[in-house]
Amino acid sequence: MIKNIGIVGAGQMGCGIAHVAALAGYKVHIYDLSPERVETGLATINGNLARQVSSGKMSDEDRKKALALIKGSSDINDLSDADLVIEAATEDETVKRKIYGQVCSVLKPEAILATNTSSLSITRLASATDRPERFMGIHFMNPVPVMKLVELVRGIATEEGTFAAAKEFVAKLDKTVTVAEDFPAFIVNRILLPMINEAIYTLYEGVGSVEAIDTAMKLGANHPMGPLQLADFIGLDTCLSIMQVLHDGLADSKYRPCPLLVKYVEAGWLGRKSGRGFYDYRGEIPVPTR
Ligand SMILES: CC(=O)CC(=O)SCCNC(=O)CCNC(=O)[C@H](O)C(C)(C)COP(=O)(O)OP(=O)(O)OC[C@H]1O[C@@H](n2cnc3c(N)ncnc32)[C@H](O)[C@@H]1OP(=O)(O)O
Ligand SMILES: NC(=O)C1=CN([C@@H]2O[C@H](COP(=O)(O)OP(=O)(O)OC[C@H]3O[C@@H](n4cnc5c(N)ncnc54)[C@H](OP(=O)(O)O)[C@@H]3O)[C@@H](O)[C@H]2O)C=CC1
């Protein structure tokens, strides 16, 4: 029976998962390397809950109840009570494998370990844990409090009990499950990221400006965000990692990451989270950088 949730990574996804898990009544412990990250994360969760209060989605009482269920720290030992740990750290296999070594040494033997990876092989990640049968992908979409879908992905060794527990957990969050096989980037990102990468090629080749491309897809294809705005929202480092996983994993040149995406990431222009990407977010309103 899952009661206590542990989360690794207090970035945009870790905070979103903590937010929805606490609203569903779970006790949540969120861990990140730096205490500052944890503090910023808790403030972000509070801000997003407050937004839901002011739009009439919930009462202030519910916000306080949810916040009281979330604790944060930079001590990995604080995850020892967790029945389910969801790793939502940076999309980098080396980082994730290192985290699993540390987390497994403090976890209860029966605890389930899941990853929110956007693209990496669940089977390969599972091999870096001491519990491949209790390891799987639980892939939330961004922004977690708003998006209804969660992809569930089994690795080769994932036991049925693990899958059933994850499915029940996601249902309690009032999200809809879709099941994907363990192929690079699963379903949503296999389709979405090549579209975003193509939008970046469209910019790179001078077919249109940032504004023209985003306006075209918003008004011409009814997308809620333009593809470049969405890339900034996801994080350009994450977009690049996903394209690299698709390119390496499927060995097809149609997945080659656009050199302009590589350049932005090399510049540290990672999108909204770093203040600059295809738009500059440092002023009053976002301004296109091209
Ligand atoms: C990379 C991966 O591995 C997988 C992925 O996640 S891919 C990315 C998937 N996500 C998308 O495609 C998102 C596309 N964008 C959208 O759907 C919309 O633009 C959006 C929902 C993000 C914002 O919608 P909008 O109508 O433009 O803005 P806005 O009216 O401000 O927000 C709508 C609601 O979302 C909430 N919201 C927006 N951003 C939020 C955030 N970051 N956190 C929490 N809530 C948020 C708002 O509070 C608002 O809620 P209320 O209706 O209760 O007020
Ligand atoms: N962004 C998106 O739209 C989506 C992302 N995902 C996936 O979710 C995961 C997280 O993405 P996202 O939240 O966007 O990324 P962020 O960059 O916002 O957050 C990642 C967090 O992990 C922290 N971190 C890095 N290394 C460690 C470590 N060793 N131990 C603990 N924490 C660590 C980072 O700290 P620091 O910054 O200090 O390095 C940062 O706080 C990725 O796997 C991503 O692919 C899934 C769905 C959607």
Short mmCIF file of C-alpha atoms and ligand atoms in Angstrom, two decimals:
data_model
loop_
_atom_site.label_atom_id
_atom_site.label_comp_id
_atom_site.label_asym_id
_atom_site.label_seq_id
_atom_site.Cartn_x
_atom_site.Cartn_y
_atom_site.Cartn_z
CA MET A 1 0.00 0.00 0.00
CA ILE A 2 1.54 3.28 -1.11
CA LYS A 3 1.31 6.06 1.50
CA ASN A 4 4.63 7.91 1.44
CA ILE A 5 6.05 9.32 -1.77
CA GLY A 6 9.68 10.30 -2.23
CA ILE A 7 10.75 12.57 -5.08
CA VAL A 8 14.29 13.09 -6.34
CA GLY A 9 14.83 16.45 -8.06
CA ALA A 10 13.07 19.68 -7.09
CA GLY A 11 12.94 21.05 -10.64
CA GLN A 12 9.78 21.80 -12.58
CA MET A 13 8.66 18.16 -12.82
CA GLY A 14 9.59 17.07 -9.28
CA CYS A 15 7.66 20.03 -7.87
CA GLY A 16 4.66 19.34 -10.10
CA ILE A 17 4.55 15.67 -9.03
CA ALA A 18 4.86 16.66 -5.34
CA HIS A 19 2.01 19.15 -5.86
CA VAL A 20 -0.48 16.63 -7.31
CA ALA A 21 0.54 13.81 -4.94
CA ALA A 22 -0.01 16.00 -1.86
CA LEU A 23 -3.38 17.20 -3.21
CA ALA A 24 -4.38 13.53 -3.46
CA GLY A 25 -3.49 13.10 0.24
CA TYR A 26 -0.07 11.39 -0.01
CA LYS A 27 2.77 12.36 2.33
CA VAL A 28 5.58 13.64 0.11
CA HIS A 29 9.28 14.11 0.69
CA ILE A 30 11.15 16.00 -2.02
CA TYR A 31 14.93 15.70 -2.19
CA ASP A 32 17.44 17.70 -4.23
CA LEU A 33 21.19 18.15 -3.98
CA SER A 34 21.10 21.77 -2.82
CA PRO A 35 18.99 23.16 0.04
CA GLU A 36 18.40 26.31 -2.06
CA ARG A 37 16.82 24.22 -4.83
CA VAL A 38 14.53 22.59 -2.28
CA GLU A 39 13.51 25.99 -0.85
CA THR A 40 12.82 27.42 -4.33
CA GLY A 41 10.88 24.27 -5.20
CA LEU A 42 8.65 24.49 -2.13
CA ALA A 43 7.98 28.18 -2.91
CA THR A 44 7.04 27.25 -6.51
CA ILE A 45 4.61 24.59 -5.28
CA ASN A 46 3.03 27.12 -2.91
CA GLY A 47 2.73 29.65 -5.76
CA ASN A 48 1.06 27.12 -8.08
CA LEU A 49 -1.36 25.99 -5.35
CA ALA A 50 -2.20 29.64 -4.63
CA ARG A 51 -2.91 30.13 -8.35
CA GLN A 52 -5.44 27.28 -8.18
CA VAL A 53 -7.05 28.89 -5.11
CA SER A 54 -7.40 32.26 -6.82
CA SER A 55 -8.94 30.65 -9.93
CA GLY A 56 -11.52 28.92 -7.71
CA LYS A 57 -10.18 25.37 -8.38
CA MET A 58 -9.68 24.68 -4.66
CA SER A 59 -10.09 26.24 -1.22
CA ASP A 60 -7.32 27.85 0.78
CA GLU A 61 -7.92 25.10 3.34
CA ASP A 62 -6.96 22.49 0.68
CA ARG A 63 -3.84 24.47 -0.22
CA LYS A 64 -2.72 24.50 3.43
CA LYS A 65 -3.50 20.79 3.84
CA ALA A 66 -1.48 19.91 0.73
CA LEU A 67 1.47 22.08 1.74
CA ALA A 68 1.54 20.51 5.21
CA LEU A 69 1.99 17.09 3.56
CA ILE A 70 5.14 18.16 1.66
CA LYS A 71 8.57 18.18 3.30
CA GLY A 72 11.84 18.84 1.55
CA SER A 73 15.51 18.31 2.27
CA SER A 74 18.93 17.76 0.75
CA ASP A 75 19.51 14.60 2.82
CA ILE A 76 18.85 11.44 0.80
CA ASN A 77 18.33 9.43 4.03
CA ASP A 78 14.99 11.27 4.38
CA LEU A 79 13.65 9.05 1.57
CA SER A 80 13.96 5.93 3.75
CA ASP A 81 10.23 5.91 4.68
CA ALA A 82 9.04 6.10 1.08
CA ASP A 83 6.86 3.36 -0.42
CA LEU A 84 7.31 4.85 -3.90
CA VAL A 85 10.20 7.06 -5.02
CA ILE A 86 9.84 8.95 -8.30
CA GLU A 87 13.15 10.17 -9.71
CA ALA A 88 12.70 13.44 -11.60
CA ALA A 89 16.31 14.63 -11.86
CA THR A 90 18.07 15.97 -14.95
CA GLU A 91 17.62 13.96 -18.20
CA ASP A 92 21.11 12.48 -18.14
CA GLU A 93 21.68 8.74 -17.81
CA THR A 94 24.91 9.11 -15.82
CA VAL A 95 23.20 11.39 -13.29
CA LYS A 96 20.24 9.04 -12.94
CA ARG A 97 22.38 5.90 -12.54
CA LYS A 98 24.38 7.59 -9.78
CA ILE A 99 21.16 8.62 -8.01
CA TYR A 100 19.82 5.04 -8.11
CA GLY A 101 22.97 3.76 -6.37
CA GLN A 102 22.46 6.30 -3.58
CA VAL A 103 18.67 5.92 -3.30
CA CYS A 104 18.67 2.11 -3.28
CA SER A 105 21.04 2.09 -0.32
CA VAL A 106 18.47 3.92 1.85
CA LEU A 107 15.19 2.49 0.44
CA LYS A 108 13.06 -0.21 2.12
CA PRO A 109 13.50 -3.50 0.20
CA GLU A 110 9.81 -3.54 -0.79
CA ALA A 111 9.73 0.08 -2.00
CA ILE A 112 9.07 0.84 -5.67
CA LEU A 113 11.48 3.07 -7.58
CA ALA A 114 10.15 4.88 -10.67
CA THR A 115 11.62 7.33 -13.12
CA ASN A 116 9.98 10.30 -14.80
CA THR A 117 12.48 10.07 -17.68
CA SER A 118 11.27 11.55 -20.98
CA SER A 119 13.18 9.17 -23.19
CA LEU A 120 15.73 6.83 -21.60
CA SER A 121 15.48 3.03 -21.66
CA ILE A 122 13.63 1.80 -18.57
CA THR A 123 15.30 -1.60 -18.85
CA ARG A 124 18.78 -0.06 -18.96
CA LEU A 125 18.04 2.32 -16.05
CA ALA A 126 16.60 -0.61 -14.06
CA SER A 127 19.92 -2.42 -14.38
CA ALA A 128 21.52 0.34 -12.29
CA THR A 129 19.19 -0.46 -9.36
CA ASP A 130 19.01 -3.36 -6.89
CA ARG A 131 15.30 -3.88 -7.79
CA PRO A 132 14.61 -4.12 -11.56
CA GLU A 133 11.35 -5.96 -10.77
CA ARG A 134 10.17 -2.98 -8.71
CA PHE A 135 11.35 -0.33 -11.19
CA MET A 136 9.40 1.31 -14.04
CA GLY A 137 8.67 4.55 -15.88
CA ILE A 138 5.92 6.87 -14.57
CA HIS A 139 6.10 9.72 -17.08
CA PHE A 140 4.15 12.87 -16.18
CA MET A 141 3.57 15.75 -18.59
CA ASN A 142 4.44 19.39 -17.98
CA PRO A 143 2.77 21.33 -16.29
CA VAL A 144 1.87 18.38 -14.06
CA PRO A 145 -1.04 20.04 -12.21
CA VAL A 146 -2.75 20.77 -15.54
CA MET A 147 -1.91 17.89 -17.90
CA LYS A 148 -4.17 14.83 -17.66
CA LEU A 149 -1.84 12.18 -19.13
CA VAL A 150 0.71 9.89 -17.50
CA GLU A 151 2.62 7.34 -19.59
CA LEU A 152 3.43 4.07 -17.81
CA VAL A 153 6.39 2.11 -19.13
CA ARG A 154 7.50 -1.35 -18.00
CA GLY A 155 11.10 -2.52 -18.22
CA ILE A 156 11.84 -6.11 -19.18
CA ALA A 157 11.87 -7.17 -15.49
CA THR A 158 9.01 -5.01 -14.11
CA GLU A 159 6.66 -7.20 -12.05
CA GLU A 160 2.90 -7.02 -12.50
CA GLY A 161 2.44 -5.93 -8.85
CA THR A 162 4.69 -2.93 -9.47
CA PHE A 163 2.74 -1.94 -12.57
CA ALA A 164 -0.61 -2.35 -10.75
CA ALA A 165 0.58 -0.19 -7.82
CA ALA A 166 1.74 2.54 -10.20
CA LYS A 167 -1.57 2.43 -12.07
CA GLU A 168 -3.52 2.76 -8.83
CA PHE A 169 -1.32 5.68 -7.72
CA VAL A 170 -1.88 7.54 -11.00
CA ALA A 171 -5.65 6.93 -10.82
CA LYS A 172 -5.69 8.48 -7.34
CA LEU A 173 -4.12 11.63 -8.84
CA ASP A 174 -7.08 11.76 -11.23
CA LYS A 175 -4.83 11.37 -14.28
CA THR A 176 -5.35 9.16 -17.32
CA VAL A 177 -2.86 6.38 -18.00
CA THR A 178 -1.51 5.39 -21.37
CA VAL A 179 0.84 2.43 -21.62
CA ALA A 180 3.93 2.67 -23.81
CA GLU A 181 6.49 0.03 -24.65
CA ASP A 182 10.10 0.64 -23.68
CA PHE A 183 11.31 2.29 -26.91
CA PRO A 184 13.28 5.57 -27.09
CA ALA A 185 11.11 8.52 -25.93
CA PHE A 186 7.98 6.29 -25.62
CA ILE A 187 4.83 7.70 -27.30
CA VAL A 188 4.36 11.43 -26.57
CA ASN A 189 7.98 12.48 -27.05
CA ARG A 190 8.56 10.15 -30.04
CA ILE A 191 5.97 12.28 -31.84
CA LEU A 192 6.29 15.69 -30.14
CA LEU A 193 10.06 16.17 -30.07
CA PRO A 194 10.72 15.60 -33.80
CA MET A 195 8.03 18.26 -34.40
CA ILE A 196 9.82 20.69 -32.06
CA ASN A 197 13.20 19.81 -33.64
CA GLU A 198 11.70 20.47 -37.09
CA ALA A 199 10.45 23.87 -35.88
CA ILE A 200 14.04 24.65 -34.83
CA TYR A 201 15.30 23.59 -38.29
CA THR A 202 12.63 25.86 -39.79
CA LEU A 203 14.14 28.72 -37.78
CA TYR A 204 17.76 27.63 -38.54
CA GLU A 205 17.10 27.56 -42.28
CA GLY A 206 15.46 31.01 -42.17
CA VAL A 207 12.02 29.86 -43.27
CA GLY A 208 10.50 32.00 -40.53
CA SER A 209 11.31 33.98 -37.40
CA VAL A 210 10.60 32.70 -33.88
CA GLU A 211 7.42 34.74 -33.83
CA ALA A 212 6.31 33.60 -37.31
CA ILE A 213 6.84 29.91 -36.51
CA ASP A 214 5.01 30.06 -33.18
CA THR A 215 2.14 32.13 -34.57
CA ALA A 216 1.85 29.75 -37.53
CA MET A 217 1.46 26.69 -35.33
CA LYS A 218 -0.77 28.37 -32.75
CA LEU A 219 -3.23 29.84 -35.23
CA GLY A 220 -2.66 27.44 -38.13
CA ALA A 221 -2.72 24.15 -36.22
CA ASN A 222 -4.48 25.20 -33.00
CA HIS A 223 -1.58 24.28 -30.73
CA PRO A 224 -1.92 25.91 -27.28
CA MET A 225 1.74 26.99 -27.44
CA GLY A 226 3.99 27.51 -30.45
CA PRO A 227 6.70 24.79 -30.80
CA LEU A 228 9.55 27.16 -29.86
CA GLN A 229 7.63 28.48 -26.87
CA LEU A 230 6.97 24.86 -25.88
CA ALA A 231 10.66 23.95 -26.31
CA ASP A 232 11.58 26.80 -23.93
CA PHE A 233 8.88 25.58 -21.54
CA ILE A 234 10.16 21.97 -21.53
CA GLY A 235 13.81 23.11 -21.27
CA LEU A 236 16.20 23.09 -24.24
CA ASP A 237 18.64 20.78 -22.42
CA THR A 238 15.82 18.25 -21.98
CA CYS A 239 14.75 18.65 -25.64
CA LEU A 240 18.32 18.03 -26.80
CA SER A 241 18.74 14.98 -24.56
CA ILE A 242 15.51 13.47 -25.92
CA MET A 243 16.59 14.06 -29.55
CA GLN A 244 19.98 12.46 -28.80
CA VAL A 245 18.26 9.41 -27.29
CA LEU A 246 16.01 9.12 -30.38
CA HIS A 247 18.99 9.58 -32.74
CA ASP A 248 21.23 7.08 -30.94
CA GLY A 249 18.48 4.61 -30.09
CA LEU A 250 16.73 4.44 -33.46
CA ALA A 251 19.84 5.11 -35.58
CA ASP A 252 17.91 7.15 -38.13
CA SER A 253 19.21 10.50 -39.39
CA LYS A 254 15.70 11.93 -39.35
CA TYR A 255 16.16 12.37 -35.59
CA ARG A 256 19.41 14.39 -35.79
CA PRO A 257 19.24 17.29 -33.33
CA CYS A 258 19.23 20.70 -35.05
CA PRO A 259 22.66 22.39 -34.66
CA LEU A 260 20.85 25.53 -33.49
CA LEU A 261 19.35 23.59 -30.57
CA VAL A 262 22.85 22.34 -29.71
CA LYS A 263 24.17 25.92 -29.87
CA TYR A 264 21.50 27.28 -27.52
CA VAL A 265 22.20 24.53 -24.98
CA GLU A 266 25.97 25.11 -25.25
CA ALA A 267 25.34 28.80 -24.54
CA GLY A 268 23.39 27.87 -21.39
CA TRP A 269 20.24 29.31 -22.99
CA LEU A 270 17.98 26.55 -21.69
CA GLY A 271 14.62 28.31 -22.03
CA ARG A 272 12.37 29.63 -19.31
CA LYS A 273 14.23 28.00 -16.46
CA SER A 274 17.50 29.83 -17.27
CA GLY A 275 15.83 33.11 -18.32
CA ARG A 276 16.66 32.82 -22.03
CA GLY A 277 16.06 30.43 -24.91
CA PHE A 278 14.16 31.10 -28.13
CA TYR A 279 12.67 33.93 -26.07
CA ASP A 280 14.30 36.22 -23.54
CA TYR A 281 12.25 36.09 -20.32
CA ARG A 282 14.25 38.62 -18.33
CA GLY A 283 12.01 41.60 -19.08
CA GLU A 284 8.30 42.28 -18.62
CA ILE A 285 7.25 40.18 -21.61
CA PRO A 286 9.09 37.40 -23.50
CA VAL A 287 11.07 38.79 -26.46
CA PRO A 288 12.16 36.51 -29.35
CA THR A 289 15.94 36.01 -29.53
CA ARG A 290 15.78 35.58 -33.34
C1 LIG B 1 9.02 16.67 -22.35
C2 LIG B 1 8.21 15.57 -21.81
O1 LIG B 1 8.78 14.57 -21.34
C3 LIG B 1 6.74 15.48 -21.90
C4 LIG B 1 6.00 16.78 -21.84
O2 LIG B 1 5.60 17.20 -20.80
S1 LIG B 1 5.82 17.59 -23.28
C5 LIG B 1 4.94 19.06 -22.86
C6 LIG B 1 3.47 18.78 -22.73
N1 LIG B 1 2.80 20.01 -22.39
C7 LIG B 1 2.25 20.80 -23.32
O3 LIG B 1 2.22 20.47 -24.49
C8 LIG B 1 1.70 22.08 -22.79
C9 LIG B 1 1.14 22.93 -23.90
N2 LIG B 1 0.57 24.16 -23.33
C10 LIG B 1 -0.64 24.19 -22.76
O4 LIG B 1 -1.36 23.21 -22.70
C11 LIG B 1 -1.08 25.52 -22.20
O5 LIG B 1 -0.36 26.53 -22.83
C12 LIG B 1 -0.90 25.63 -20.65
C13 LIG B 1 -1.85 24.66 -19.96
C14 LIG B 1 0.53 25.34 -20.18
C15 LIG B 1 -1.19 27.05 -20.21
O6 LIG B 1 -2.47 27.37 -20.64
P1 LIG B 1 -2.93 28.86 -20.94
O7 LIG B 1 -4.38 28.82 -21.16
O8 LIG B 1 -2.07 29.45 -21.96
O9 LIG B 1 -2.50 29.66 -19.68
P2 LIG B 1 -3.23 29.93 -18.35
O10 LIG B 1 -4.65 30.38 -18.56
O11 LIG B 1 -2.29 30.83 -17.64
O12 LIG B 1 -3.23 28.52 -17.65
C16 LIG B 1 -4.27 27.56 -17.74
C17 LIG B 1 -4.28 26.82 -16.43
O13 LIG B 1 -3.04 26.15 -16.25
C18 LIG B 1 -2.45 26.53 -15.00
N3 LIG B 1 -1.01 26.56 -15.17
C19 LIG B 1 -0.33 27.11 -16.19
N4 LIG B 1 0.98 26.89 -16.05
C20 LIG B 1 1.12 26.19 -14.90
C21 LIG B 1 2.24 25.67 -14.22
N5 LIG B 1 3.48 25.79 -14.68
N6 LIG B 1 2.02 24.98 -13.08
C22 LIG B 1 0.78 24.84 -12.60
N7 LIG B 1 -0.32 25.30 -13.21
C23 LIG B 1 -0.14 25.98 -14.34
C24 LIG B 1 -3.00 27.87 -14.70
O14 LIG B 1 -3.03 28.14 -13.31
C25 LIG B 1 -4.41 27.78 -15.25
O15 LIG B 1 -5.22 27.14 -14.30
P3 LIG B 1 -6.65 27.71 -13.96
O16 LIG B 1 -7.49 27.36 -15.17
O17 LIG B 1 -6.99 26.96 -12.74
O18 LIG B 1 -6.46 29.18 -13.78
N1 LIG B 2 10.53 19.49 -18.64
C1 LIG B 2 9.56 18.73 -19.08
O1 LIG B 2 8.67 19.21 -19.80
C2 LIG B 2 9.50 17.28 -18.71
C3 LIG B 2 10.59 16.65 -18.17
N2 LIG B 2 10.51 15.32 -17.84
C4 LIG B 2 11.65 14.64 -17.25
O2 LIG B 2 11.66 14.90 -15.86
C5 LIG B 2 13.02 14.96 -15.38
C6 LIG B 2 13.26 16.31 -14.74
O3 LIG B 2 13.02 17.33 -15.69
P1 LIG B 2 12.78 18.84 -15.24
O4 LIG B 2 12.08 18.89 -13.93
O5 LIG B 2 12.23 19.54 -16.40
O6 LIG B 2 14.30 19.31 -15.05
P2 LIG B 2 14.86 20.51 -14.17
O7 LIG B 2 16.15 20.90 -14.78
O8 LIG B 2 13.79 21.54 -13.96
O9 LIG B 2 15.09 19.81 -12.75
C7 LIG B 2 15.98 18.78 -12.51
C8 LIG B 2 16.39 18.85 -11.06
O10 LIG B 2 17.19 17.71 -10.74
C9 LIG B 2 18.26 18.19 -9.95
N3 LIG B 2 19.36 17.24 -9.90
C10 LIG B 2 20.39 17.10 -10.77
N4 LIG B 2 21.21 16.13 -10.32
C11 LIG B 2 20.70 15.66 -9.17
C12 LIG B 2 21.10 14.67 -8.24
N5 LIG B 2 22.21 13.95 -8.42
N6 LIG B 2 20.35 14.46 -7.15
C13 LIG B 2 19.21 15.17 -6.95
N7 LIG B 2 18.78 16.12 -7.80
C14 LIG B 2 19.51 16.36 -8.90
C15 LIG B 2 18.62 19.50 -10.61
O11 LIG B 2 19.46 20.28 -9.80
P3 LIG B 2 20.53 21.27 -10.54
O12 LIG B 2 19.74 22.17 -11.41
O13 LIG B 2 21.17 21.94 -9.38
O14 LIG B 2 21.44 20.37 -11.33
C16 LIG B 2 17.22 20.10 -10.75
O15 LIG B 2 16.76 20.69 -9.56
C17 LIG B 2 13.90 14.66 -16.60
O16 LIG B 2 14.17 13.29 -16.64
C18 LIG B 2 13.02 15.09 -17.76
O17 LIG B 2 13.34 14.45 -18.96
C19 LIG B 2 9.37 14.60 -18.02
C20 LIG B 2 8.25 15.19 -18.51
C21 LIG B 2 8.24 16.59 -18.93
#
